Coordinates of C-alpha atoms and ligand atoms in Angstrom, one line a residue:
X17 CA -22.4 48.0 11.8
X18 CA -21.6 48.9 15.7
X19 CA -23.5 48.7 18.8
X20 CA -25.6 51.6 17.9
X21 CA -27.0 49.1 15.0
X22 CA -27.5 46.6 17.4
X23 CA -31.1 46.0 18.6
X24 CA -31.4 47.9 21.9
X25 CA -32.5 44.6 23.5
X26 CA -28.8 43.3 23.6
X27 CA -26.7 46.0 24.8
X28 CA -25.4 45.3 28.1
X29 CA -26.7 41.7 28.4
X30 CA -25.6 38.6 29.4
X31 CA -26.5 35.1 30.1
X32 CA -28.5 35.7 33.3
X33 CA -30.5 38.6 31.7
X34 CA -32.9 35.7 29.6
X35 CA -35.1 32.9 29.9
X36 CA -35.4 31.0 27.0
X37 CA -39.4 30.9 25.9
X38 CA -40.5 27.1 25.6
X39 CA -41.7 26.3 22.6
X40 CA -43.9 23.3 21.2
X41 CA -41.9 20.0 21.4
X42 CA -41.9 17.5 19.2
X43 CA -40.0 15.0 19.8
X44 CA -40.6 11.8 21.6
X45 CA -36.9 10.9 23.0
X46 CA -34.4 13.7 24.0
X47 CA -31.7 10.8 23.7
X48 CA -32.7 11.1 19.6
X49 CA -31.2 15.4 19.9
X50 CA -28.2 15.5 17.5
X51 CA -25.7 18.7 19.2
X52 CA -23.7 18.2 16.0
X53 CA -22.3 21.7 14.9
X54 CA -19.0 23.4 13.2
X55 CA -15.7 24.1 14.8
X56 CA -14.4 25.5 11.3
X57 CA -16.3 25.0 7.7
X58 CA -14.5 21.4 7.8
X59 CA -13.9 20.5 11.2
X60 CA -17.7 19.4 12.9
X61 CA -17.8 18.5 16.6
X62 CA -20.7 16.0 17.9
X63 CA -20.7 18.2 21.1
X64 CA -20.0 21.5 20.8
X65 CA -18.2 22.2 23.7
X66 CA -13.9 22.7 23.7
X67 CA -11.8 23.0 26.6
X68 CA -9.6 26.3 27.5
X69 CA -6.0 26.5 26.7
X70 CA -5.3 27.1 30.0
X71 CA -2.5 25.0 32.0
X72 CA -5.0 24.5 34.7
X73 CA -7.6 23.2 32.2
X74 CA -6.1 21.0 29.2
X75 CA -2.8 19.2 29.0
X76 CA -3.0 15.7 27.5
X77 CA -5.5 13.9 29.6
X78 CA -8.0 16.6 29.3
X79 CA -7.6 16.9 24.9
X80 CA -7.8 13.2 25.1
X81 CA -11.4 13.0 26.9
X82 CA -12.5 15.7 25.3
X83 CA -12.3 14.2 22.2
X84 CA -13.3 10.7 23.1
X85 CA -16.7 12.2 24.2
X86 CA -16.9 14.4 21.2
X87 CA -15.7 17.9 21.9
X88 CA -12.3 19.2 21.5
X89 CA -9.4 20.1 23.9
X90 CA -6.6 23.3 23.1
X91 CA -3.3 22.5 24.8
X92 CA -1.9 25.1 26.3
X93 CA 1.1 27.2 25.1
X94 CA 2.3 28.5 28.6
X95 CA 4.8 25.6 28.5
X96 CA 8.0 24.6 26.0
X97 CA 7.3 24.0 22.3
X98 CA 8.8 20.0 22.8
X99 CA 6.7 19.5 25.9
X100 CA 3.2 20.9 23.5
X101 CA 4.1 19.3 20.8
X102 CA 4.6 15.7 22.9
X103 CA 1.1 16.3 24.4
X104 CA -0.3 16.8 21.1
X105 CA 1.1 13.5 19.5
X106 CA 0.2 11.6 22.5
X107 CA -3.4 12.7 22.0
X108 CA -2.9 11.9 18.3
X109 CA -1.5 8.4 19.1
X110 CA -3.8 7.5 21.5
X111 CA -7.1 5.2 21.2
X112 CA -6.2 6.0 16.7
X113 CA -8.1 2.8 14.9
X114 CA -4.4 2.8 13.3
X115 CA -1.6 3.6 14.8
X116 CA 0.8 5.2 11.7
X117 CA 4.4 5.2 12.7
X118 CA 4.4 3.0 15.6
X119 CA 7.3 3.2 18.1
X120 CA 10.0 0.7 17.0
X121 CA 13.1 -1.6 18.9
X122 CA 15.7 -3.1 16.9
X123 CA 16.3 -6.6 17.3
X124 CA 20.0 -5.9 19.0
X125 CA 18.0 -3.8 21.8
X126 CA 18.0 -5.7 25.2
X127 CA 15.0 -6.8 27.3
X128 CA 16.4 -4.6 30.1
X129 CA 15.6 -1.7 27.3
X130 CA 12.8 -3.4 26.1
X131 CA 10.8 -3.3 29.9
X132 CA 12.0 0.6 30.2
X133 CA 10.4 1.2 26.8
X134 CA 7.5 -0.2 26.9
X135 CA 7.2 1.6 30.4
X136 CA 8.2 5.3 29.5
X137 CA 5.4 5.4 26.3
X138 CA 3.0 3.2 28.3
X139 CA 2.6 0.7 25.4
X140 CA 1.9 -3.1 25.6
X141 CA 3.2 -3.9 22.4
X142 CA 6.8 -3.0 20.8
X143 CA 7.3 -3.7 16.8
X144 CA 10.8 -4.6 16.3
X145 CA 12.5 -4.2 13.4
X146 CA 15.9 -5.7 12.1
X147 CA 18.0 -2.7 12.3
X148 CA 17.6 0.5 14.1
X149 CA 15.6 2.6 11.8
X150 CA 15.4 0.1 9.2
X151 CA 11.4 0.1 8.7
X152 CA 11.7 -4.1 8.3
X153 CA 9.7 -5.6 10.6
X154 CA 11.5 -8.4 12.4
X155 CA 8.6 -9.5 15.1
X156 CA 6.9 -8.2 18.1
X157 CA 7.8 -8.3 21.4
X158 CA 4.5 -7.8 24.0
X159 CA 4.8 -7.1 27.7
X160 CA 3.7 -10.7 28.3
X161 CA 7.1 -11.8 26.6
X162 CA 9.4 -9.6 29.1
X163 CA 10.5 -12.2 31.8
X164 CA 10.1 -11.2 35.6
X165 CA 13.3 -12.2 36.4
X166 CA 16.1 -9.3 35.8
X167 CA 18.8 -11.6 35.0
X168 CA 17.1 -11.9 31.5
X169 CA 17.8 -7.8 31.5
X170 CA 20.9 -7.9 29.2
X171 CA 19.5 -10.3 26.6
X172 CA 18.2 -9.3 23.0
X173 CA 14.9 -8.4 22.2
X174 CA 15.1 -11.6 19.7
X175 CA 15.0 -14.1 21.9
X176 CA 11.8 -13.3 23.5
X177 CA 9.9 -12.1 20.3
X178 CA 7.1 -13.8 18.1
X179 CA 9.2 -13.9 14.9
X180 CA 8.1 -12.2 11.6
X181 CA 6.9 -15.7 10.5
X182 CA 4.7 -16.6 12.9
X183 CA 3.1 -13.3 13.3
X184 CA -0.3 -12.4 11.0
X185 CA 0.2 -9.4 9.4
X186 CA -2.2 -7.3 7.1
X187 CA -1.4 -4.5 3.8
X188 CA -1.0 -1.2 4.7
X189 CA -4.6 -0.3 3.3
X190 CA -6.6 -2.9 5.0
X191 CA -10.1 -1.5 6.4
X192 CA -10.7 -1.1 10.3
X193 CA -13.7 -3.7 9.7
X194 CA -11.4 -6.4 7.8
X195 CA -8.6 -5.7 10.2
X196 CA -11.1 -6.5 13.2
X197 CA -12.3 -9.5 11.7
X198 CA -8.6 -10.7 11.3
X199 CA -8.0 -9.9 15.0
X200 CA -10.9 -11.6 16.1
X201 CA -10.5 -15.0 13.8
X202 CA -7.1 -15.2 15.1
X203 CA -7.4 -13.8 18.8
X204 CA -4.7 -11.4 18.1
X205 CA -4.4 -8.2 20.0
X206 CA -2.4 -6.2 17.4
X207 CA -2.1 -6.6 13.5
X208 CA 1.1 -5.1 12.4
X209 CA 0.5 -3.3 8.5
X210 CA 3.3 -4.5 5.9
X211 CA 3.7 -4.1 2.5
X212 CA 5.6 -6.8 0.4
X213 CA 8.9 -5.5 1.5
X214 CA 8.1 -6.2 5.2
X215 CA 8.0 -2.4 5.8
X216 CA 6.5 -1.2 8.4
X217 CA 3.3 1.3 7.5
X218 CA 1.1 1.3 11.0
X219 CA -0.3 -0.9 13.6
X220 CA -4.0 -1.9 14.5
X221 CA -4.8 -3.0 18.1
X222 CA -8.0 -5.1 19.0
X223 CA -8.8 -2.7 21.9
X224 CA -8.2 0.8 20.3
X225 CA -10.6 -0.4 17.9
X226 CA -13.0 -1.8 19.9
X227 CA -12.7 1.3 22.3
X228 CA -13.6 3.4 18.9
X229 CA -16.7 1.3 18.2
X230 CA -18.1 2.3 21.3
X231 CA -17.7 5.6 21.0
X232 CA -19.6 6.5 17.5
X233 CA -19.3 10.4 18.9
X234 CA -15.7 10.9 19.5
X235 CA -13.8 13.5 17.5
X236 CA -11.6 12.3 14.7
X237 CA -9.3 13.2 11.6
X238 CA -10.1 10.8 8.4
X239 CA -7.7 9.1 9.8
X240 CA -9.6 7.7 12.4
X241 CA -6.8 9.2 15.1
X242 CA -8.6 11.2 17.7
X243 CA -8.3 15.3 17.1
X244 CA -6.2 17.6 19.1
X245 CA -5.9 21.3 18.7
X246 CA -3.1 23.8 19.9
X247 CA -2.7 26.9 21.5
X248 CA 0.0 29.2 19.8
X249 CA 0.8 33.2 19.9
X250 CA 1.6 35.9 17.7
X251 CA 5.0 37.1 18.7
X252 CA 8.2 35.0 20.0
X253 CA 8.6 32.0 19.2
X254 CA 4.8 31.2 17.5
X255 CA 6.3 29.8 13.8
X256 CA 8.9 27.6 15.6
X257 CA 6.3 26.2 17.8
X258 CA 3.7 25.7 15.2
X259 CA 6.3 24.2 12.7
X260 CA 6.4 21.5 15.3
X261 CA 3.2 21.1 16.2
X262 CA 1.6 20.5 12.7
X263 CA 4.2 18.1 12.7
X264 CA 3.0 16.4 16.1
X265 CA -0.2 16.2 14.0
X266 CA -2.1 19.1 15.7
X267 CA -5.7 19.6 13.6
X268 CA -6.1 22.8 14.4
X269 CA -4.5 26.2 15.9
X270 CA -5.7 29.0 18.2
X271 CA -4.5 32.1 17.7
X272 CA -4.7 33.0 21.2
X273 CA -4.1 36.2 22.8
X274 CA -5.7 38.6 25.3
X275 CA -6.3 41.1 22.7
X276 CA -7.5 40.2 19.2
X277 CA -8.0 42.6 16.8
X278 CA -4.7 44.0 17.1
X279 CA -1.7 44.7 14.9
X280 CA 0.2 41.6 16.0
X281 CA -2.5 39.3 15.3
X282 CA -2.9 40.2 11.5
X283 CA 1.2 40.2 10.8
X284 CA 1.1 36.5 12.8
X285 CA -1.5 35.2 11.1
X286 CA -0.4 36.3 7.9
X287 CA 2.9 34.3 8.9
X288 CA 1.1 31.6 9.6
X289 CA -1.8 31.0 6.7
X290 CA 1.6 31.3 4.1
X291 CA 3.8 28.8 6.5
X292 CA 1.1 26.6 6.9
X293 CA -1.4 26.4 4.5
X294 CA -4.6 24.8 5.0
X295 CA -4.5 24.2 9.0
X296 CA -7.8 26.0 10.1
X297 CA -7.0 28.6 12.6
X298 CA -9.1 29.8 15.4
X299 CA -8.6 33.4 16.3
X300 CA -8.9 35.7 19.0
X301 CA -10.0 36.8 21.2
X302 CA -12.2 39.8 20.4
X303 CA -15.6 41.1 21.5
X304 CA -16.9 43.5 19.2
X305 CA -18.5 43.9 15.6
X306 CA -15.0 45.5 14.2
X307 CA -13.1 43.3 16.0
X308 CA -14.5 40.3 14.2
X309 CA -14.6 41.7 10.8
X310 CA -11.1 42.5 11.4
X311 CA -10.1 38.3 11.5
X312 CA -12.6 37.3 9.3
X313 CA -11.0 40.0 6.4
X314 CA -8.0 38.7 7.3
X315 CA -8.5 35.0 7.1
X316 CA -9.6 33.4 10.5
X317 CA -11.5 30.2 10.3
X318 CA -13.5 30.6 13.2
X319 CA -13.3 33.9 15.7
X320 CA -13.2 33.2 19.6
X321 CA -15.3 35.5 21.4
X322 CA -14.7 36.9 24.8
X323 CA -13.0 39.9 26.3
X324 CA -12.8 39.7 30.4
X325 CA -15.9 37.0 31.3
X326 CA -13.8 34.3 32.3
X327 CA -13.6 33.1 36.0
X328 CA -10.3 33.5 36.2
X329 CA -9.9 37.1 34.4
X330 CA -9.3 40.7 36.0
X331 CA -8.9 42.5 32.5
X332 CA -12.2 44.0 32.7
X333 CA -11.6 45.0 36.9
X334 CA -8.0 46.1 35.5
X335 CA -8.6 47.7 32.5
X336 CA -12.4 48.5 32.2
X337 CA -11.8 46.7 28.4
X338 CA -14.9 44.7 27.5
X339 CA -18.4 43.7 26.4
X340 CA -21.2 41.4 27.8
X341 CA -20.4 38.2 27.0
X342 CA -24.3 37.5 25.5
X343 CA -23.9 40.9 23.3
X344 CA -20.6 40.6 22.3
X345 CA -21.7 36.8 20.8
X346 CA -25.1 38.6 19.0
X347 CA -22.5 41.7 18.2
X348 CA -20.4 38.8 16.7
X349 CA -23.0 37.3 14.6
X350 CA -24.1 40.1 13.2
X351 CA -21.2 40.8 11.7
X352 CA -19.5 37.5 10.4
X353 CA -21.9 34.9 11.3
X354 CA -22.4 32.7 8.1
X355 CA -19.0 33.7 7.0
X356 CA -16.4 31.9 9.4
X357 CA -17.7 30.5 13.1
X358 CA -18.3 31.9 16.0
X359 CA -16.9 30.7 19.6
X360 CA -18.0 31.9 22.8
X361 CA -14.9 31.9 25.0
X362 CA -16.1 32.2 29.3
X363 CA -18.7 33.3 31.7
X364 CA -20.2 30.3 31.7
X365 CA -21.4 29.2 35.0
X366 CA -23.8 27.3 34.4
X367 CA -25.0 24.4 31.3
X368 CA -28.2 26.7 30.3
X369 CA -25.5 29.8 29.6
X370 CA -24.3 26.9 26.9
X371 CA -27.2 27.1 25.3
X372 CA -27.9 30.6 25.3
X373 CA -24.1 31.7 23.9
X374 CA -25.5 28.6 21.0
X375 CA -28.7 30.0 20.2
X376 CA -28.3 34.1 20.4
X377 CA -25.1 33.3 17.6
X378 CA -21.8 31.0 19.0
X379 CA -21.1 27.6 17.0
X380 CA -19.6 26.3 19.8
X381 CA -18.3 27.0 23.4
X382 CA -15.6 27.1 25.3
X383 CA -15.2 26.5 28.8
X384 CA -12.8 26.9 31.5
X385 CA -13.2 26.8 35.2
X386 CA -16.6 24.6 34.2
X387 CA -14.4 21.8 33.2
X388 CA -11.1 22.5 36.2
X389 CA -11.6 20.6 39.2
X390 CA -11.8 17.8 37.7
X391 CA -9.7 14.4 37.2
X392 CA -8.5 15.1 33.8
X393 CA -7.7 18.7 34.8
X394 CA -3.9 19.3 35.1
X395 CA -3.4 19.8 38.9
X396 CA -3.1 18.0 41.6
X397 CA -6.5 17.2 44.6
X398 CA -5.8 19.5 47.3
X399 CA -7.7 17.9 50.6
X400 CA -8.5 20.7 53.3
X401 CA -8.4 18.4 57.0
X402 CA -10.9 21.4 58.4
X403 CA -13.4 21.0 56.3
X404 CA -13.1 17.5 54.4
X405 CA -13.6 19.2 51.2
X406 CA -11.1 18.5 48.1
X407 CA -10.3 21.2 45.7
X408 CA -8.4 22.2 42.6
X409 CA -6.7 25.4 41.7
X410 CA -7.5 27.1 38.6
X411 CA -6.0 29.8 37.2
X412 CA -6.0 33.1 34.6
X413 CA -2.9 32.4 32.3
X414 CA -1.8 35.7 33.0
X415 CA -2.1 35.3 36.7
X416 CA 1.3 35.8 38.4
X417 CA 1.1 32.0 39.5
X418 CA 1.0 30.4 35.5
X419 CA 3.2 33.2 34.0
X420 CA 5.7 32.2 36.9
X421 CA 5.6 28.9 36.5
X422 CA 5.3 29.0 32.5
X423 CA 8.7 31.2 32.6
X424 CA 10.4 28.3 34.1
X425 CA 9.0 26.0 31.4
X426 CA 8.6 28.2 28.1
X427 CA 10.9 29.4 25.3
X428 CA 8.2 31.7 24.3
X429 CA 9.2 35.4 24.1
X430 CA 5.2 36.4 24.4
X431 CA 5.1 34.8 27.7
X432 CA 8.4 36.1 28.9
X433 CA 7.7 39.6 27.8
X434 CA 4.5 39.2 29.4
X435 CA 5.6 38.5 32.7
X436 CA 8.2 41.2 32.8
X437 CA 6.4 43.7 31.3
X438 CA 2.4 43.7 32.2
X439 CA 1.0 43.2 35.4
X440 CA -1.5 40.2 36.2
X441 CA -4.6 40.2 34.4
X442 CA -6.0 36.9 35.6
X443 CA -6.1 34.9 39.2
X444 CA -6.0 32.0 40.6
X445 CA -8.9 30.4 42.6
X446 CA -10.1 27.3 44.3
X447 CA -13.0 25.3 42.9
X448 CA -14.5 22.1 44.1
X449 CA -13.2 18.9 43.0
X450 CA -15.5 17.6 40.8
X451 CA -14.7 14.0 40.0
X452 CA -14.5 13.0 36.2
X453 CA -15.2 15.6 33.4
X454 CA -17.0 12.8 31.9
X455 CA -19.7 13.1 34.1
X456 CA -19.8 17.0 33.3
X457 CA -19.9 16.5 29.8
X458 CA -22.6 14.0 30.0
X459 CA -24.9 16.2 32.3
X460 CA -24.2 18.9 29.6
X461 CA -24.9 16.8 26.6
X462 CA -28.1 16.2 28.6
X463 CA -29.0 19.6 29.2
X464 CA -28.3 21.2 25.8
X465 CA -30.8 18.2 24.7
X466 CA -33.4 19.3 26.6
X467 CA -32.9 22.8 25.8
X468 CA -33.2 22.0 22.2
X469 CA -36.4 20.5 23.1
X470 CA -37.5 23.4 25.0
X471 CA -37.1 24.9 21.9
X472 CA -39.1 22.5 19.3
X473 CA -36.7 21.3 17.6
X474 CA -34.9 17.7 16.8
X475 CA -31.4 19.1 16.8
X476 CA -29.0 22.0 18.0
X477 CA -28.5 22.9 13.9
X478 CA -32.5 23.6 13.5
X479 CA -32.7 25.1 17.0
X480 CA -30.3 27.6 15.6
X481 CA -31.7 27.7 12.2
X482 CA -34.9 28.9 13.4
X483 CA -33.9 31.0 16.9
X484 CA -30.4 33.3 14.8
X485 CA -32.1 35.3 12.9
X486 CA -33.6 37.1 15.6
X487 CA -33.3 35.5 19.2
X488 CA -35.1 38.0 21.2
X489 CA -38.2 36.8 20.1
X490 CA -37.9 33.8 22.0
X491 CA -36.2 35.5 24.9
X492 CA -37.5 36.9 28.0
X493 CA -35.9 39.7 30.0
X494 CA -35.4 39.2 33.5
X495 CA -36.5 41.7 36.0
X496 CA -34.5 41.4 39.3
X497 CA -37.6 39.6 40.7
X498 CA -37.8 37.0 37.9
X499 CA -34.0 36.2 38.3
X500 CA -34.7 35.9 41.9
X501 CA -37.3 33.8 41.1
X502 CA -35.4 31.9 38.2
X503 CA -32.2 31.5 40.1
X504 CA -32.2 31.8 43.6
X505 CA -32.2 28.3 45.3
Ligands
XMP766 P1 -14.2 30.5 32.1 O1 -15.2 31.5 32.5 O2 -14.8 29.4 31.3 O3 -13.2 31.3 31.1 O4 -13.4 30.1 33.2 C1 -12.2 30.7 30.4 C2 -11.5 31.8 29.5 O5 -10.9 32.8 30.3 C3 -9.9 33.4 29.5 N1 -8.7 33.6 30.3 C4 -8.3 34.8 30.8 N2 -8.7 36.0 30.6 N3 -7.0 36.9 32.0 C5 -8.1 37.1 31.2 O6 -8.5 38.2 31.1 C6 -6.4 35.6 32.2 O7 -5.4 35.5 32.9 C7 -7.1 34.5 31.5 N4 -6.8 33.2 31.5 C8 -7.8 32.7 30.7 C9 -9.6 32.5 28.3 O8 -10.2 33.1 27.2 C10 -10.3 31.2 28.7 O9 -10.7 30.5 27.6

């Protein structure tokens, strides 16, 4: 199959080419919509929406809300392996109902270490053990135990701590519901997980849990540790760096690079599927039929789709390479959907493109410049004095602004090589300052719900179920009038 197999209907569209055709409702609260859908065959996300691996878009804070509110965030690769990997394992580590290989004093450190410590890993609560590297717990020593007073600096940890004996302690395997009931009972705020042997095998805290509870939707591993995904690329450096994240506890890899279905991508990812078996891998991107056969024969998990619709993106200006995002997501589907999943990487503007890209054929969506501008958005607010207005900046990773600054950061060869030899395919832009992606995310969640309804359906898997197998009969083509009338406001 090729575009010439594709319905006529789809060639050349996009997301502001349709309407969606309402259908009969029929359900009585939008709140009841389930979005749940597939990342991979095992990985399901409660919102299917993941944030770019761009450095203007997802570094820790990002991947971390992402994932509390139930989607997923990709760190990006334009920086050192060690600084990736440390932004993946402080997603992994944070708000996890148990925390597996907690960070550890020993009882000879001093309290002057003890305050630094407890500052540089922003952590409330120190295990300390009787030797350093020993495993044995000795006690735990809480911010509350540091004195004020800096004369107390040279001190040991020991003197301060609640011993062994008087702490309450649980066995490795107790369950998040016993091990909150223990908490509770005894007002503690941690509960340290021994065996016999006094060796250390995790840590529960009261308010990681109780943060968990209240967030039924959030994206997690079996082990109840929040999920995190990484960028890596296909030349350089890419087994180093994913050798060390897997071992950061990344749950998932992109395969990312500008142009998919190439040569480089099949000998990487053959690299990678025999160095790391069983981590599902994300590939791209590509655009076309061919292109997506092409990951899927060769053992993607899930195929990104997208070649030049991003905000920040000149390929298509530069090069003339690409397809409309809305056919190259139906292209997609025809060829591979059902096999591995499908997702559709930028051009969206707006939250009813989300639904489109989810209906004509994508699993899930990725967005860039919808979720910059925001707080958890690497970046700093940029406040202009003429106008009162705040901005971010967000940026194409191959804009010469990220490749410059990713040189100064990277040990990748793909990025170096990049910069030296290609010139820009992306840019860097101002957008508004948006405030929390929280917000976004919840006025997305919103909208896909009342698509769904629009669509007569209780949930985002039966809207799909009954719209894939041929979309364009519930779509409407726009005439320049009817998008005049549909958009202009
Ligand atoms: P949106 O539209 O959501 O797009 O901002 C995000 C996606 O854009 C891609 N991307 C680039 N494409 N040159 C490109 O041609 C670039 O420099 C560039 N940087 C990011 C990427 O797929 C991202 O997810």
């Amino acid at each position: 199959m090729n575009q010439n197999s594709l319905d006529p209907g789809w060639i050349g569209k996009t997301f502001d080419d349709f309407l969606f055709r309402p259908c009969k409702g029929r359900i009585e609260s939008r709140s009841l919509i389930s979005l749940n859908s597939q990342l991979t065959r095992n990985i399901s996300l409660e919102l299917p929406i993941v944030s770019a691996n761009m450095d203007s878009v997802t570094g820790r804070d990002m991947a971390e809300t992402m994932a509390l509110e139930g989607g997923l965030g990709v760190i990006h690769r334009g920086q050192s392996i060690d600084r990736q990997a440390e932004l993946v394992s402080r997603v992994k580590r944070s708000h996890s109902a148990v925390i597996e290989n907690p960070l550890c004093l020993p009882v000879s450190a001093t309290i002057g270490q003890a305050r630094f410590f407890a500052g540089r890993h922003n952590i409330n609560g120190i295990l300390i053990e009787t030797r350093s590297g020993s495993g044995i717990l000795a006690g735990v020593l809480t911010r509350r135990d540091i004195p004020w007073q800096r004369d107390a600096d040279d001190r040991p940890v020991a003197d301060f701590m609640t011993t062994f004996e008087r702490l309450k302690t649980a066995p490795p395997n107790v369950s998040t519901d016993d091990a909150e009931r223990i908490m509770f009972e005894g007002r503690f705020e941690r509960l340290p997980l021994v065996d016999s042997e006094r060796r250390i095998h995790g840590l529960i805290t009261r308010k990681d849990v109780r943060f968990l509870r209240e967030r039924p939707f959030a994206s997690k591993d079996n082990k109840g540790r929040l999920l995190a995904a990484a960028a890596v690329g296909c030349t350089g450096d890419y087994l180093e760096r994913a050798d060390q994240l897997l071992r950061s506890g990344s749950d998932c890899f992109f395969i990312d690079i500008a142009h998919g279905h190439s040569q480089v991508m099949e000998t990487a990812l053959d690299r990678l599927k025999s160095g790391f078996s069983g981590i599902p891998l994300v590939c791209g991107n590509v655009a076309t039929t061919d292109g997506a056969r092409f990951l899927r024969d060769i053992g993607a998990d899930a195929v990104k789709v997208g070649v030049g619709p991003g905000r920040g993106c000149r390929t298509r200006l530069e090069t003339a390479a690409g397809v409309p995002q809305l056919q190259a997501i139906r292209e997609t589907w025809s060829a591979v959907g059902g096999d591995i999943m499908i997702m559709a990487d930028g051009g969206i503007r707006h939250d009813k493109d989300i639904f489109l890209a989810l209906a004509c054929g994508a699993d899930t969506v990725m967005l860039g410049s919808a979720l910059s501008g925001t707080d958890e958005a690497p970046g700093r607010v940029i406040e202009d004095p003429a106008t009162h207005s705040k901005k971010k900046i967000y940026r194409g990773m191959t804009s010469p602004e990220a490749v410059l600054e990713s040189l100064y950061d990277t040990d990748d060869g793909e990025v170096v090589d990049a910069a030296l030899d290609t010139p820009p395919e992306g840019q860097e832009i101002q957008v508004p300052y948006k405030g929390s992606v929280v917000d976004i995310l919840h006025r997305i969640r919103g909208h896909l719900r009342s698509a769904v309804s629009y669509a007569g359906e209780s949930s985002l898997a039966a809207a799909r179920e009954k719209i894939l197998p041929d979309p364009l009969r519930f779509l409407v083509p726009l005439s320049e009038s009817s998008r005049r009338e549909s958009y202009e406001r």
